[in-house]
PDB file of C-alpha atoms in Angstrom:
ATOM      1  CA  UNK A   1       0.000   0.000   0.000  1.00 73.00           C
ATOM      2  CA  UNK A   2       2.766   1.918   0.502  1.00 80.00           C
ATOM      3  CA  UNK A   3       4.363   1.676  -3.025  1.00 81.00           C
ATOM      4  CA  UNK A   4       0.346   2.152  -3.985  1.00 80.00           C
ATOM      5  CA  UNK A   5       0.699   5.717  -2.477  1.00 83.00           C
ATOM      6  CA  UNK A   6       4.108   7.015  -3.452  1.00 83.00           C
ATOM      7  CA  UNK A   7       3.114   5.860  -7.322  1.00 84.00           C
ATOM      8  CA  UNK A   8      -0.175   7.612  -6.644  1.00 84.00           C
ATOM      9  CA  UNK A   9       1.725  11.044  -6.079  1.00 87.00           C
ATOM     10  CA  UNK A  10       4.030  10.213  -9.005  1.00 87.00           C
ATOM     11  CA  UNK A  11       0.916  10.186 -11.389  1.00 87.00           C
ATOM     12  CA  UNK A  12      -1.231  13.081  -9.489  1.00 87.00           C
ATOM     13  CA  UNK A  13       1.687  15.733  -8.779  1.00 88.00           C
ATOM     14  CA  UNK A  14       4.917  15.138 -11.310  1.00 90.00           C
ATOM     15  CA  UNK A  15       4.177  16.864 -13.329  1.00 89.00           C
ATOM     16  CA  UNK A  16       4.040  20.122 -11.947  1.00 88.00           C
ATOM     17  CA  UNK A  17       6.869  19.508 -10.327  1.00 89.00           C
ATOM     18  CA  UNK A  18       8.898  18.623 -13.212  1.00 90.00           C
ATOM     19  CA  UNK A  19       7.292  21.129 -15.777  1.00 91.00           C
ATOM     20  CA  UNK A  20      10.107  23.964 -14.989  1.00 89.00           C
ATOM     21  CA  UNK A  21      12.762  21.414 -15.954  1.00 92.00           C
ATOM     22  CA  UNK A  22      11.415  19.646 -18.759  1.00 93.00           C
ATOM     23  CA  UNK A  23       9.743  23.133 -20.679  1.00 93.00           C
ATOM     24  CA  UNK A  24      11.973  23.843 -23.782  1.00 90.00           C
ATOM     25  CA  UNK A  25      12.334  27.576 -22.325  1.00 91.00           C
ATOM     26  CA  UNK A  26      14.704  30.242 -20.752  1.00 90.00           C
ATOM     27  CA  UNK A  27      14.017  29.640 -17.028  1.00 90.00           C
ATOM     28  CA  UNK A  28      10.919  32.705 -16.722  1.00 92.00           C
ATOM     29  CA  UNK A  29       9.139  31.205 -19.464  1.00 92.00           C
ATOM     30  CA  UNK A  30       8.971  28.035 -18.117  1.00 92.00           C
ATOM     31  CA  UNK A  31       8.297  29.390 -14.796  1.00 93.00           C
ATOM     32  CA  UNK A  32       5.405  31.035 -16.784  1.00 93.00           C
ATOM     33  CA  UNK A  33       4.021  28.389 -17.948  1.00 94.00           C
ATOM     34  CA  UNK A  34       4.140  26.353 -15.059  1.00 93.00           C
ATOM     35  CA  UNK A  35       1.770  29.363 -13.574  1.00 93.00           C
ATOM     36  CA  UNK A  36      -0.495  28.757 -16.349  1.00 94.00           C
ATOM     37  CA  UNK A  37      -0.868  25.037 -15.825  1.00 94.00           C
ATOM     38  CA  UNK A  38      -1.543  25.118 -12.357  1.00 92.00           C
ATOM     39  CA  UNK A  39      -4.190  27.895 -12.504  1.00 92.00           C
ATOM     40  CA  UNK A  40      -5.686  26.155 -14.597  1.00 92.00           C
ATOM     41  CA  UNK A  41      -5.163  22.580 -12.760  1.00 92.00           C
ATOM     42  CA  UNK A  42      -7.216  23.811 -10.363  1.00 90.00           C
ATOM     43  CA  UNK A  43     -10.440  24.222 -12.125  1.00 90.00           C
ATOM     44  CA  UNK A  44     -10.488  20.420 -11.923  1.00 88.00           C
ATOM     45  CA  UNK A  45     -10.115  20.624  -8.111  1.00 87.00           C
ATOM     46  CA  UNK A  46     -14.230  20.113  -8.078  1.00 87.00           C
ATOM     47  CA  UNK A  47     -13.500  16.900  -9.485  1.00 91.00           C
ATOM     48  CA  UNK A  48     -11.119  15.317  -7.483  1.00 89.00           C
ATOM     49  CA  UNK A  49     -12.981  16.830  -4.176  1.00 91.00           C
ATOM     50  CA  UNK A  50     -15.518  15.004  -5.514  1.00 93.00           C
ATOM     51  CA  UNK A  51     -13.417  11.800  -6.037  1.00 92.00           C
ATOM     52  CA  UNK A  52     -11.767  12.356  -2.604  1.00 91.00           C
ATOM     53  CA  UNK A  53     -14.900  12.417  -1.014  1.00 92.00           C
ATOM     54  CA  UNK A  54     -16.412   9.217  -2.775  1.00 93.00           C
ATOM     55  CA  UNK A  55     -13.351   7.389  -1.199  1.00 89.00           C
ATOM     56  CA  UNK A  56     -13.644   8.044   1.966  1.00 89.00           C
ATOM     57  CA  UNK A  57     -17.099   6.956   1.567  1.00 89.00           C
ATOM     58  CA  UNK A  58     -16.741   3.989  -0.611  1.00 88.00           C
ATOM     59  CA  UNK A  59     -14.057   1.777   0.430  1.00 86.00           C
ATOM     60  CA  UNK A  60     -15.794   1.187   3.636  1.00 90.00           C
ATOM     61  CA  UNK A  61     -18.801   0.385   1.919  1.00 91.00           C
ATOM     62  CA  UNK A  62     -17.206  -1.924  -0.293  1.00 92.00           C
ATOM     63  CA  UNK A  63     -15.364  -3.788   2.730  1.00 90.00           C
ATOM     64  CA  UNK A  64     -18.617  -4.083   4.899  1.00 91.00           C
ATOM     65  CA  UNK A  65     -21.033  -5.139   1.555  1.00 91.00           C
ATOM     66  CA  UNK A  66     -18.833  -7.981   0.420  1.00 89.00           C
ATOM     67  CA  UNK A  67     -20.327 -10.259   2.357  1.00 89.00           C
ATOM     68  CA  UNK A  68     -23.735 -10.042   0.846  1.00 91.00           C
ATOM     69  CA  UNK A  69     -25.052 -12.018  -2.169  1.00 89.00           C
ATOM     70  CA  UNK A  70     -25.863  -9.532  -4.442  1.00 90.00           C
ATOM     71  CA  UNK A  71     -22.097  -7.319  -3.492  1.00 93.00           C
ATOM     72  CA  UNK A  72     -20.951  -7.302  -7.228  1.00 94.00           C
ATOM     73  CA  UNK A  73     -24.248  -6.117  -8.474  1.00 93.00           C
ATOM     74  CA  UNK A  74     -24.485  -3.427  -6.258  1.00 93.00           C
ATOM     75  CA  UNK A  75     -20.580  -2.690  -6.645  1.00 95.00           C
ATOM     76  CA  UNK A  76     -21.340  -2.608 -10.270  1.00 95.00           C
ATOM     77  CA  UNK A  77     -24.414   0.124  -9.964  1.00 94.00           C
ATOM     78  CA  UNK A  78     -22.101   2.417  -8.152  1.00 95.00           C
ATOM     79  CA  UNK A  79     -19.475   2.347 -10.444  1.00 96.00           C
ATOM     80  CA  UNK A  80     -22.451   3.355 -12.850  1.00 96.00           C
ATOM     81  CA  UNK A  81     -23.967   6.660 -11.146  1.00 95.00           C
ATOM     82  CA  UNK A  82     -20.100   7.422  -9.816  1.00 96.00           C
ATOM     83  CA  UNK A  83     -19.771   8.178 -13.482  1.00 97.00           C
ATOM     84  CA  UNK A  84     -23.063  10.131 -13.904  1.00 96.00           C
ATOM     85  CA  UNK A  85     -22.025  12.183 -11.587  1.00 96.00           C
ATOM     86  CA  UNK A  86     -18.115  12.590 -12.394  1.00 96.00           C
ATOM     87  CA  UNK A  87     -19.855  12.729 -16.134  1.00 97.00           C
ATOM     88  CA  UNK A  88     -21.926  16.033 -14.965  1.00 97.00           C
ATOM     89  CA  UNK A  89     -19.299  17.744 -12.593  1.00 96.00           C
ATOM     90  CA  UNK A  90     -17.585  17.674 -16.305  1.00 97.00           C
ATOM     91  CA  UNK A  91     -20.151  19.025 -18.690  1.00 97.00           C
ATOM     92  CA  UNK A  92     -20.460  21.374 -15.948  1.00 96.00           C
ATOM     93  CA  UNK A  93     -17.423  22.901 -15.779  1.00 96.00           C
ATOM     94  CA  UNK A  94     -16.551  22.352 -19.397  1.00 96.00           C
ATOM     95  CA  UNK A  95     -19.922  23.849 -20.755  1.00 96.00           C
ATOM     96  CA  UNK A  96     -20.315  26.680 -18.577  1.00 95.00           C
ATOM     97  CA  UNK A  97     -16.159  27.620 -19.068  1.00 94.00           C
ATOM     98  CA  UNK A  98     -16.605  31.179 -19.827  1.00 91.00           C
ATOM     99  CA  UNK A  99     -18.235  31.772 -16.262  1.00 92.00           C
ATOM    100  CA  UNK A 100     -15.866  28.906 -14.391  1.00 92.00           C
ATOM    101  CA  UNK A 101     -12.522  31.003 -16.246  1.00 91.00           C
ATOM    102  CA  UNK A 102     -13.404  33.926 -13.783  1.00 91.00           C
ATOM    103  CA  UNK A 103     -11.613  31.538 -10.966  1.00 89.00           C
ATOM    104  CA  UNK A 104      -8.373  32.380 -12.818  1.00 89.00           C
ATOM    105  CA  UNK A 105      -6.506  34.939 -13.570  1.00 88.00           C
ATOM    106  CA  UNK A 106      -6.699  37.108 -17.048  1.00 87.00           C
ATOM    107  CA  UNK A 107      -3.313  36.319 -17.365  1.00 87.00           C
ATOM    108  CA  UNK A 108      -3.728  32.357 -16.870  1.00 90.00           C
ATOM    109  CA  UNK A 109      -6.635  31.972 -19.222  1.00 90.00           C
ATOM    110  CA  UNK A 110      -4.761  31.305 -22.341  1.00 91.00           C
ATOM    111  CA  UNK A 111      -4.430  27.749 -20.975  1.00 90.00           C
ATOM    112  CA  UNK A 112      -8.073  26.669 -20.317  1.00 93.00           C
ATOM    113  CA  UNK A 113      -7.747  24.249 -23.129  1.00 93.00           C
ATOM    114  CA  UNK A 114      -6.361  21.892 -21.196  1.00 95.00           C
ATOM    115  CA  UNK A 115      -8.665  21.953 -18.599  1.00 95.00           C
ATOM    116  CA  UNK A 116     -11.290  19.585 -20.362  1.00 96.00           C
ATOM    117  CA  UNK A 117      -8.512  16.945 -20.786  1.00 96.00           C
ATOM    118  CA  UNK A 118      -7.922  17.161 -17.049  1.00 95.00           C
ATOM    119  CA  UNK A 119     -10.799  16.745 -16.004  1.00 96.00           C
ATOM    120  CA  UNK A 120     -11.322  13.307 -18.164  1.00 96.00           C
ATOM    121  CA  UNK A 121      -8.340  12.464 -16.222  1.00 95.00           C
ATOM    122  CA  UNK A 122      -9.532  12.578 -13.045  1.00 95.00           C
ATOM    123  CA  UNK A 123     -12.793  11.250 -13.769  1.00 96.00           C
ATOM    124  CA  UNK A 124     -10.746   8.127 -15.296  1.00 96.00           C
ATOM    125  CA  UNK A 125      -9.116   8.498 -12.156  1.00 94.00           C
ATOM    126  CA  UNK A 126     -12.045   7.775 -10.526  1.00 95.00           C
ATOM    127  CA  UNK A 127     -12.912   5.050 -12.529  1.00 96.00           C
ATOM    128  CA  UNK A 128     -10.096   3.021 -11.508  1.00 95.00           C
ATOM    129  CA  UNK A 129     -10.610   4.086  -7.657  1.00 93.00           C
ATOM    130  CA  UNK A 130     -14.159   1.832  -8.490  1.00 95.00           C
ATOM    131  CA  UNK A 131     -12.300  -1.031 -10.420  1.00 95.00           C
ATOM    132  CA  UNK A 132      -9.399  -1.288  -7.623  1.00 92.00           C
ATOM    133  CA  UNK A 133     -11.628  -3.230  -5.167  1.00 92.00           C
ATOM    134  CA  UNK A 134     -10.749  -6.455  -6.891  1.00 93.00           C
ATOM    135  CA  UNK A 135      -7.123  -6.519  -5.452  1.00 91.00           C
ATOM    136  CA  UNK A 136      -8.185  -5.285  -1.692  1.00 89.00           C
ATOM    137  CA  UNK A 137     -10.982  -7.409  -1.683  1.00 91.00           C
ATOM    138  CA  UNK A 138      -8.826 -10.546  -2.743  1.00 91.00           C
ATOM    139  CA  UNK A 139      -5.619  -9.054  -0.978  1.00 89.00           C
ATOM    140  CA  UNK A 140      -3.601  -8.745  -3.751  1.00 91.00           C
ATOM    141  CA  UNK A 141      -2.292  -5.629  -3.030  1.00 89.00           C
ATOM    142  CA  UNK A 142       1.048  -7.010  -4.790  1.00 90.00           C
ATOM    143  CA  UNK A 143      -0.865  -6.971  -8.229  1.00 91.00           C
ATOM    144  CA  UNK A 144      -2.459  -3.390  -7.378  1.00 90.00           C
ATOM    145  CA  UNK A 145       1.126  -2.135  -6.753  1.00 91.00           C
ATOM    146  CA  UNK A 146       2.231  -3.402  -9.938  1.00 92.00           C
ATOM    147  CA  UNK A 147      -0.901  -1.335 -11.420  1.00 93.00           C
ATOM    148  CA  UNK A 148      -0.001   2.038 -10.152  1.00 92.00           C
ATOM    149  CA  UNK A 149       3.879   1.160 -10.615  1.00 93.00           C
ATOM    150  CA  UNK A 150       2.685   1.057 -14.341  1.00 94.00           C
ATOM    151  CA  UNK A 151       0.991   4.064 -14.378  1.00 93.00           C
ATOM    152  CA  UNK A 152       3.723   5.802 -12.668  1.00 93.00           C
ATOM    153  CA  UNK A 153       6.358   4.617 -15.164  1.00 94.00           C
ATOM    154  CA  UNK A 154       3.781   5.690 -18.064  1.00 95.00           C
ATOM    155  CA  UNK A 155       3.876   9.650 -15.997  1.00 94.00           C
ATOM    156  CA  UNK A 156       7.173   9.764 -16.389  1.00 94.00           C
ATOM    157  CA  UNK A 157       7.922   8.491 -19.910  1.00 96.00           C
ATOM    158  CA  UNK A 158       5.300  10.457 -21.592  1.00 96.00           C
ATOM    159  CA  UNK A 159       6.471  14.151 -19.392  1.00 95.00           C
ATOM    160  CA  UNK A 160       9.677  13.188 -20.793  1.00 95.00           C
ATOM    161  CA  UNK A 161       8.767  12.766 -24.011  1.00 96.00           C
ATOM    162  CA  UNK A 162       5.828  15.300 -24.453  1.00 96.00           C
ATOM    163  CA  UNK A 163       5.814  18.273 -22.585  1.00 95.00           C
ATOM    164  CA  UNK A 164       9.686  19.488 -24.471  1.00 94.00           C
ATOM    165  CA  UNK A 165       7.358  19.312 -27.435  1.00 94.00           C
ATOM    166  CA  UNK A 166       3.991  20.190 -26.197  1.00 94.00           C
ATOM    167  CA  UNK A 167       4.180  22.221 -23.279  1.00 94.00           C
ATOM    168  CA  UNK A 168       2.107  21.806 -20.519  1.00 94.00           C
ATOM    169  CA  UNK A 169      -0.653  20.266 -22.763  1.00 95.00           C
ATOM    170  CA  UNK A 170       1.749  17.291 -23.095  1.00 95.00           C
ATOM    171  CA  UNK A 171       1.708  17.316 -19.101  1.00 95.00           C
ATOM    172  CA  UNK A 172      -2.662  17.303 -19.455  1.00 95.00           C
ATOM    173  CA  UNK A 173      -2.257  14.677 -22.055  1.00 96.00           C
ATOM    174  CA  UNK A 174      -0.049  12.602 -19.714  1.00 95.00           C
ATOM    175  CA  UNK A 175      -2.278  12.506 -16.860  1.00 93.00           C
ATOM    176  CA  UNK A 176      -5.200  11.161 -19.740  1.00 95.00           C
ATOM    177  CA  UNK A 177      -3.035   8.316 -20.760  1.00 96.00           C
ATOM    178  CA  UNK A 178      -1.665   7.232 -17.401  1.00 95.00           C
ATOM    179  CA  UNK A 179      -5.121   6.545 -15.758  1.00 96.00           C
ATOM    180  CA  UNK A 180      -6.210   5.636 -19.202  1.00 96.00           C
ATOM    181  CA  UNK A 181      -4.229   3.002 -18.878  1.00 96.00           C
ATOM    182  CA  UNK A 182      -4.232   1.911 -15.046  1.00 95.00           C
ATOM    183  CA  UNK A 183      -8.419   1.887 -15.592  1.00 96.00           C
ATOM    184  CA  UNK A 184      -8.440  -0.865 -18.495  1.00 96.00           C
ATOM    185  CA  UNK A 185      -5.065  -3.038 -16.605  1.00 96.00           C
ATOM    186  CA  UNK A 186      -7.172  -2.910 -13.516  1.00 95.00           C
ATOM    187  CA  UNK A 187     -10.278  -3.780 -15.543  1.00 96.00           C
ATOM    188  CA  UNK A 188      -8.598  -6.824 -16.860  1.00 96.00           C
ATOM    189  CA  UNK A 189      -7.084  -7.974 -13.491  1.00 95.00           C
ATOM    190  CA  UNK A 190     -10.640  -7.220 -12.412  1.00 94.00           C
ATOM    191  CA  UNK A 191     -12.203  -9.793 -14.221  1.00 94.00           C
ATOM    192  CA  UNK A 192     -10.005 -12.634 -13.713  1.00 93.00           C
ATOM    193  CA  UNK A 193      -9.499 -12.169  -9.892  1.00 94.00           C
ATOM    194  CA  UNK A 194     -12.398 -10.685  -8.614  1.00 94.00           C
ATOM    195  CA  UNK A 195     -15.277 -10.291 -11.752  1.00 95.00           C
ATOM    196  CA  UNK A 196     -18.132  -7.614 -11.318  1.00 95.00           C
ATOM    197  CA  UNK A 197     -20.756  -7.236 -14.089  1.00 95.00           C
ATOM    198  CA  UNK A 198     -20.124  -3.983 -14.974  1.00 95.00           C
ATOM    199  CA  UNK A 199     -21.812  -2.139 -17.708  1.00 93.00           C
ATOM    200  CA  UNK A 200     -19.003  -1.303 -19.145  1.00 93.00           C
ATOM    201  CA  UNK A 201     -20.825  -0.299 -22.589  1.00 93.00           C
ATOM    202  CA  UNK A 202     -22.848   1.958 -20.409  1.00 93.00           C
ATOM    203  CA  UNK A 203     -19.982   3.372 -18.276  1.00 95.00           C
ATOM    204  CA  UNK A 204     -18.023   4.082 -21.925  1.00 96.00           C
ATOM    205  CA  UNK A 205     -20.936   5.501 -23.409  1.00 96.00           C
ATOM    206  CA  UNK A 206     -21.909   8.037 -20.623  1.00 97.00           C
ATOM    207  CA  UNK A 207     -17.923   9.577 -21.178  1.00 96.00           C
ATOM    208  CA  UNK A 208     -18.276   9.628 -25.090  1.00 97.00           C
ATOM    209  CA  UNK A 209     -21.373  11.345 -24.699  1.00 97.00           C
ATOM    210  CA  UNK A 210     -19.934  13.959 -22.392  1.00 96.00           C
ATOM    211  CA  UNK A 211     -16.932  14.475 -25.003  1.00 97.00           C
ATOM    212  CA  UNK A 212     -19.653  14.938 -27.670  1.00 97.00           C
ATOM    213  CA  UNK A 213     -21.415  17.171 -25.841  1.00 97.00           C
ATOM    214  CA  UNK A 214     -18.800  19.344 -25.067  1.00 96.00           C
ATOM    215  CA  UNK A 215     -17.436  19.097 -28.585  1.00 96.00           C
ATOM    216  CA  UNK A 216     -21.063  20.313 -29.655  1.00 96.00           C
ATOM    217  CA  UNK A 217     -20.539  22.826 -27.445  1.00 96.00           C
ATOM    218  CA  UNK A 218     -17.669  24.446 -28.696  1.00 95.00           C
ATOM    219  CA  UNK A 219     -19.536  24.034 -32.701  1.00 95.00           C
ATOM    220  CA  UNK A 220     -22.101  25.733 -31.829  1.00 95.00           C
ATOM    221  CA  UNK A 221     -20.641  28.278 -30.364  1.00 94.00           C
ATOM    222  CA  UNK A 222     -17.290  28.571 -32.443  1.00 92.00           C
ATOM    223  CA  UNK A 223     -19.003  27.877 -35.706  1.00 92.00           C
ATOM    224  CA  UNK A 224     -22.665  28.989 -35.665  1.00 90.00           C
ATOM    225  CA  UNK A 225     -22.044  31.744 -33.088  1.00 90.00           C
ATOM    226  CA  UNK A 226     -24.423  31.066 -30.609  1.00 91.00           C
ATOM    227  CA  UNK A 227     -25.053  32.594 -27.035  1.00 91.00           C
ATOM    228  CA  UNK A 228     -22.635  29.823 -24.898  1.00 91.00           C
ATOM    229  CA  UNK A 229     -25.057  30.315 -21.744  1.00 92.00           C
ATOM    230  CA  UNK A 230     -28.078  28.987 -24.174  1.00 94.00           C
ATOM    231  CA  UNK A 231     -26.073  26.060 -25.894  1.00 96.00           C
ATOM    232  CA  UNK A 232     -24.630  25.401 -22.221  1.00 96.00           C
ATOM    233  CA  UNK A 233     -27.725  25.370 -20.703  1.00 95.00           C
ATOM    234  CA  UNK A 234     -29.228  23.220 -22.997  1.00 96.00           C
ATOM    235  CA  UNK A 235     -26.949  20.499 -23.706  1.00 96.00           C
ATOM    236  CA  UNK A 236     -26.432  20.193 -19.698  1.00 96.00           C
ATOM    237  CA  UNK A 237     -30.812  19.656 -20.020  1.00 96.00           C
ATOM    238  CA  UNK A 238     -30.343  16.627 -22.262  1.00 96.00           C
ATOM    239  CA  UNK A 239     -27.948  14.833 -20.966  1.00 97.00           C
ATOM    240  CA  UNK A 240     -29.808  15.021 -17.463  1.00 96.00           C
ATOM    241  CA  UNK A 241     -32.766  14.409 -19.157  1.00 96.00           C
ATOM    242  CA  UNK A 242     -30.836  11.122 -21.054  1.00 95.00           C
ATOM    243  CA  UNK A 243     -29.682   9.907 -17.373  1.00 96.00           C
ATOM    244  CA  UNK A 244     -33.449   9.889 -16.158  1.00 94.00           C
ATOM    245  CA  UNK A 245     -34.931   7.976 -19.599  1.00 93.00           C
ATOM    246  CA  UNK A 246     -31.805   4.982 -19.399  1.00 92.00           C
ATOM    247  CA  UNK A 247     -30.700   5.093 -15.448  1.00 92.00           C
ATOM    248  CA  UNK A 248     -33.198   6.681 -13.773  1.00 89.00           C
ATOM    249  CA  UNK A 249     -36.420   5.421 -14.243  1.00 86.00           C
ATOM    250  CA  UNK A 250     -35.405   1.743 -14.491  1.00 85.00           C
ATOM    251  CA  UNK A 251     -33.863   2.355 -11.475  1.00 81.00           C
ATOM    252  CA  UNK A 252     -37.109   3.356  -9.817  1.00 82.00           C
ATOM    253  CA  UNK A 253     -38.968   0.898 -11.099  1.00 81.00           C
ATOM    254  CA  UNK A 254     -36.813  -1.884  -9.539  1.00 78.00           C
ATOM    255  CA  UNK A 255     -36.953  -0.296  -6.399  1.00 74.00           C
ATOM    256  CA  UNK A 256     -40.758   0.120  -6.376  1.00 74.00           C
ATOM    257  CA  UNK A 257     -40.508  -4.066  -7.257  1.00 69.00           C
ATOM    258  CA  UNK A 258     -38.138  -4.665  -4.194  1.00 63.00           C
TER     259      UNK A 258
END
């Protein structure tokens, strides 16, 4: 658990650490730049808060439900809404950036590209908090090291290799790929040590929707000119309202059964 937690701050705080000595810039540039990225790294705070919260609250709840017959079911439902809600905290933010850019700086703004990508990280971040019951469950917190040992040595390759040539958006882009990649090992491991019917289809298609929403977003605006508060407001509408036809009335209707 140990090696768990120094890999964790590896993958979560690198890469602000190493920005001012990997940036292909006189030393105030980089410095700069480092003040852009972190400005804008917190906008994605709400997320991890989030995240952070959900953990304290989970793991518990995972360790005292095992016992019971219908654990993975219920282990798999939660993973479910936990995305719904990391899904909206997203479209959120993402949608309704011209009012959430008012948290930063003039001077930091020119960076709130990356602040979409971020927050896909930590929500895959999340993701793989969900999926990493299988190894604690089973006790094989060996394996789980190995996962986040992975994702560690994917931090530092990729900041190595990406941020001399894309600036902090390589750093953004690093952070995607690294949970990226611990969510579907973990998802593997998952399912041969300790298998949970998730809906994964479900799961996927809740974050492509999200993407497509946002990427809407920025059409409609960018291209057709739009007012952003209208195309905000109602592209935040449908996907609640999409979340009520598929999740939430089914799920009503099974507890009205129960």
């Amino acid at each position: 658990m140990v090696v768990i937690g120094f890999a964790g701050i590896i993958n979560e705080m690198l890469d602000r650490a190493a920005l001012k000595y990997l940036l292909p810039f006189d030393d105030a540039t980089n410095m700069a730049q480092l003040g852009i990225y972190s400005a804008c790294y917190k906008l994605s705070i709400l997320m991890a808060l989030f995240i952070q919260a959900f953990r304290y609250a989970a793991e518990p709840f995972f360790f005292n439900y095992a016992k019971q017959q219908d654990a993975r079911q219920i282990y798999a439902l939660v993973l479910n809404w936990f995305v719904i809600c990391c899904v909206f905290l997203f479209l959120l933010v993402t949608l309704y950036i011209d009012v959430f850019q008012y948290f930063v700086g003039a001077d930091y703004r020119e960076g709130m590209n990356v602040v979409p990508v971020l927050l896909l990280a930590s929500l895959l971040l999340g993701i793989y908090v969900n999926l990493s019951i299988w190894y604690k469950l089973t006790d094989r917190t060996l394996l789980g090291a190995g996962v986040s040992l992975m994702g560690a040595v994917i931090t530092v390759i990729l900041l190595l290799w990406w941020v001399p040539i894309y600036g902090y958006q390589g750093a953004a882009w690093a952070h995607l790929m690294c949970y990226g990649a611990m969510v579907i090992l973990s998802y593997l491991l998952g399912r041969h040590y300790y298998p949970v019917p998730y809906q994964l289809w479900r799961v996927i298609g809740y974050v492509v929707f999200a993407v497509a929403l946002y990427l809407a977003n920025q059409w409609l605006i960018q291209v057709l000119h739009w007012s952003s508060l209208f195309t905000a407001t109602g592209l935040l509408t449908l996907f609640l309202f999409t979340v009520v036809v598929v999740d939430g009335v089914p799920l009503l209707r099974q507890s009205r059964q129960r």
